[in-house]
CSV table of C-alpha atoms in Angstrom, one decimal:
chain,number,residue,atom,x,y,z
A,159,UNK,CA,-57.8,78.1,36.2
A,160,UNK,CA,-60.2,76.3,34.3
A,161,UNK,CA,-60.6,72.7,33.8
A,162,UNK,CA,-59.9,73.1,30.2
A,163,UNK,CA,-56.6,74.7,31.0
A,164,UNK,CA,-55.7,71.9,33.3
A,165,UNK,CA,-56.7,69.3,30.6
A,166,UNK,CA,-54.6,71.2,28.1
A,167,UNK,CA,-51.6,71.3,30.4
A,168,UNK,CA,-52.1,67.6,31.2
A,169,UNK,CA,-52.4,66.8,27.5
A,170,UNK,CA,-49.3,68.9,26.8
A,171,UNK,CA,-47.5,67.0,29.7
A,172,UNK,CA,-48.6,63.6,28.4
A,173,UNK,CA,-47.3,64.2,24.9
A,174,UNK,CA,-43.7,64.4,26.0
A,175,UNK,CA,-44.2,61.4,28.3
A,176,UNK,CA,-45.7,59.5,25.3
A,177,UNK,CA,-42.8,60.6,23.1
A,178,UNK,CA,-40.3,59.6,25.9
A,179,UNK,CA,-42.1,56.2,26.2
A,180,UNK,CA,-41.9,55.7,22.4
A,181,UNK,CA,-38.2,56.7,22.5
A,182,UNK,CA,-37.6,54.3,25.4
A,183,UNK,CA,-39.4,51.5,23.6
A,184,UNK,CA,-37.5,52.2,20.3
A,185,UNK,CA,-34.2,52.2,22.2
A,186,UNK,CA,-35.1,49.0,23.9
A,187,UNK,CA,-36.1,47.3,20.6
A,188,UNK,CA,-33.0,48.7,18.9
A,189,UNK,CA,-30.8,47.4,21.8
A,190,UNK,CA,-32.5,44.0,21.7
A,191,UNK,CA,-31.9,43.8,17.9
A,192,UNK,CA,-28.3,45.0,18.3
A,193,UNK,CA,-27.8,42.2,20.9
A,194,UNK,CA,-29.3,39.6,18.6
A,195,UNK,CA,-27.2,40.9,15.7
A,196,UNK,CA,-24.1,40.8,17.9
A,197,UNK,CA,-24.9,37.2,19.0
A,198,UNK,CA,-25.5,36.2,15.4
A,199,UNK,CA,-22.2,37.8,14.4
A,200,UNK,CA,-20.4,36.1,17.3
A,201,UNK,CA,-21.9,32.8,16.2
A,202,UNK,CA,-21.0,33.3,12.6
A,203,UNK,CA,-17.4,34.3,13.7
A,204,UNK,CA,-17.2,31.1,15.8
A,205,UNK,CA,-18.6,29.0,12.9
A,206,UNK,CA,-16.0,30.7,10.6
A,207,UNK,CA,-13.2,29.9,13.1
A,208,UNK,CA,-14.4,26.3,13.4
A,209,UNK,CA,-14.5,26.1,9.6
A,210,UNK,CA,-11.0,27.4,9.4
A,211,UNK,CA,-9.8,24.9,12.0
A,212,UNK,CA,-11.6,22.1,10.1
A,213,UNK,CA,-10.2,23.3,6.8
A,214,UNK,CA,-6.6,23.3,8.3
A,215,UNK,CA,-7.2,19.8,9.8
A,216,UNK,CA,-8.5,18.6,6.5
A,217,UNK,CA,-5.5,20.0,4.6
A,218,UNK,CA,-3.1,18.3,7.1
A,219,UNK,CA,-4.9,15.0,6.9
A,220,UNK,CA,-5.0,15.3,3.1
A,221,UNK,CA,-1.2,16.0,3.0
A,222,UNK,CA,-0.5,13.0,5.3
A,223,UNK,CA,-2.8,10.8,3.2
A,224,UNK,CA,-1.2,11.8,0.0
A,225,UNK,CA,2.3,11.3,1.4
A,226,UNK,CA,1.3,7.9,2.6
A,227,UNK,CA,-0.3,7.0,-0.7
A,228,UNK,CA,2.9,8.1,-2.6
A,229,UNK,CA,5.0,6.0,-0.3
A,230,UNK,CA,2.7,3.0,-0.8
A,231,UNK,CA,2.8,3.5,-4.6
A,232,UNK,CA,6.7,3.6,-4.5
A,233,UNK,CA,6.8,0.5,-2.3
A,234,UNK,CA,4.3,-1.2,-4.7
A,235,UNK,CA,6.5,-0.4,-7.7
A,236,UNK,CA,9.6,-1.8,-5.8
A,237,UNK,CA,7.7,-4.9,-4.9
A,238,UNK,CA,6.5,-5.3,-8.5
A,239,UNK,CA,10.1,-4.8,-9.8
A,240,UNK,CA,11.3,-7.4,-7.3
A,241,UNK,CA,8.5,-9.8,-8.3
A,242,UNK,CA,9.5,-9.4,-12.0
A,243,UNK,CA,13.2,-10.1,-11.1
A,244,UNK,CA,12.2,-13.1,-9.1
A,245,UNK,CA,10.1,-14.4,-11.9
A,246,UNK,CA,12.9,-13.8,-14.4
A,247,UNK,CA,15.4,-15.6,-12.1
A,248,UNK,CA,13.0,-18.5,-11.6
A,249,UNK,CA,12.5,-18.9,-15.3
A,250,UNK,CA,16.2,-18.8,-15.8
A,251,UNK,CA,16.7,-21.4,-13.0
A,252,UNK,CA,14.0,-23.6,-14.4
A,253,UNK,CA,15.6,-23.4,-17.9
A,254,UNK,CA,19.0,-24.2,-16.4
A,255,UNK,CA,17.6,-27.1,-14.4
A,256,UNK,CA,15.8,-28.5,-17.5
A,257,UNK,CA,19.0,-28.3,-19.5
A,258,UNK,CA,21.1,-29.9,-16.7
A,259,UNK,CA,18.5,-32.8,-16.4
A,260,UNK,CA,18.7,-33.3,-20.1
A,261,UNK,CA,22.5,-33.4,-20.0
A,262,UNK,CA,22.4,-35.8,-17.1
A,263,UNK,CA,20.0,-38.1,-19.1
A,264,UNK,CA,22.4,-38.0,-22.1
A,265,UNK,CA,25.4,-38.8,-19.8
A,266,UNK,CA,23.6,-41.6,-18.1
A,267,UNK,CA,22.6,-43.0,-21.6
A,268,UNK,CA,26.3,-42.7,-22.6
A,269,UNK,CA,27.4,-44.5,-19.4
A,270,UNK,CA,24.9,-47.3,-20.0
A,271,UNK,CA,26.1,-47.6,-23.7
A,272,UNK,CA,29.8,-47.7,-22.5
A,273,UNK,CA,29.0,-50.3,-19.9
A,274,UNK,CA,27.4,-52.5,-22.6
A,275,UNK,CA,30.4,-52.0,-24.8
A,276,UNK,CA,32.8,-52.9,-22.0
A,277,UNK,CA,30.7,-55.9,-21.1
A,278,UNK,CA,30.6,-57.0,-24.8
A,279,UNK,CA,34.4,-56.5,-25.3
A,280,UNK,CA,35.2,-58.5,-22.1
A,281,UNK,CA,32.9,-61.2,-23.3
A,282,UNK,CA,34.6,-61.3,-26.7
A,283,UNK,CA,38.1,-61.4,-25.0
A,284,UNK,CA,37.0,-64.2,-22.7
A,285,UNK,CA,35.4,-66.1,-25.7
A,286,UNK,CA,38.7,-65.7,-27.6
A,287,UNK,CA,40.5,-67.2,-24.6
A,288,UNK,CA,42.3,-64.1,-23.7
A,289,UNK,CA,42.4,-62.7,-20.2
A,290,UNK,CA,41.0,-59.2,-19.8
A,291,UNK,CA,43.2,-56.5,-18.3
A,292,UNK,CA,43.0,-56.4,-14.5
A,293,UNK,CA,40.8,-53.7,-13.2
A,294,UNK,CA,42.5,-50.8,-11.5
A,295,UNK,CA,41.5,-48.0,-9.3
A,296,UNK,CA,41.6,-45.7,-12.3
A,297,UNK,CA,38.8,-47.5,-14.1
A,298,UNK,CA,36.3,-47.1,-11.4
A,299,UNK,CA,34.5,-49.3,-8.9
A,300,UNK,CA,33.3,-51.8,-11.6
A,301,UNK,CA,34.9,-55.2,-11.2
A,302,UNK,CA,34.4,-57.8,-13.8
A,303,UNK,CA,34.4,-61.3,-12.4
A,304,UNK,CA,37.2,-63.3,-13.8
A,305,UNK,CA,36.4,-66.6,-15.5
A,306,UNK,CA,37.4,-69.7,-13.6
A,307,UNK,CA,38.4,-72.6,-15.7
């Protein structure tokens, strides 16, 4: 055999080896890319799951917050209503108190006027030489000193 035949046979034998190497290299690259794609998909899926969990937690927290806010608003309205009622009651009590003080002042003025009238009438009776009626328990604790002659 000739050297050229051997070279041709070696060349023919190298071509399938080259093709096999290229196929191996392509398969390895494809496998590496598939692994990277799989890892990215797993990471995306994990991120999606975390997002779902975060979204559910957010919705629960939002619901709890809104319920608490509604309860606080209801309580605030009750307190405001109670404050209005207390304010109304206070105004009524102050008005009643003012009216009663005024009535007490009028009654005290009437009592002073009656005391002056009684004193003046007793003085007139004594000046006329008459003896005033004896004081009794029905007329109160006021005792008029009797005139000594």
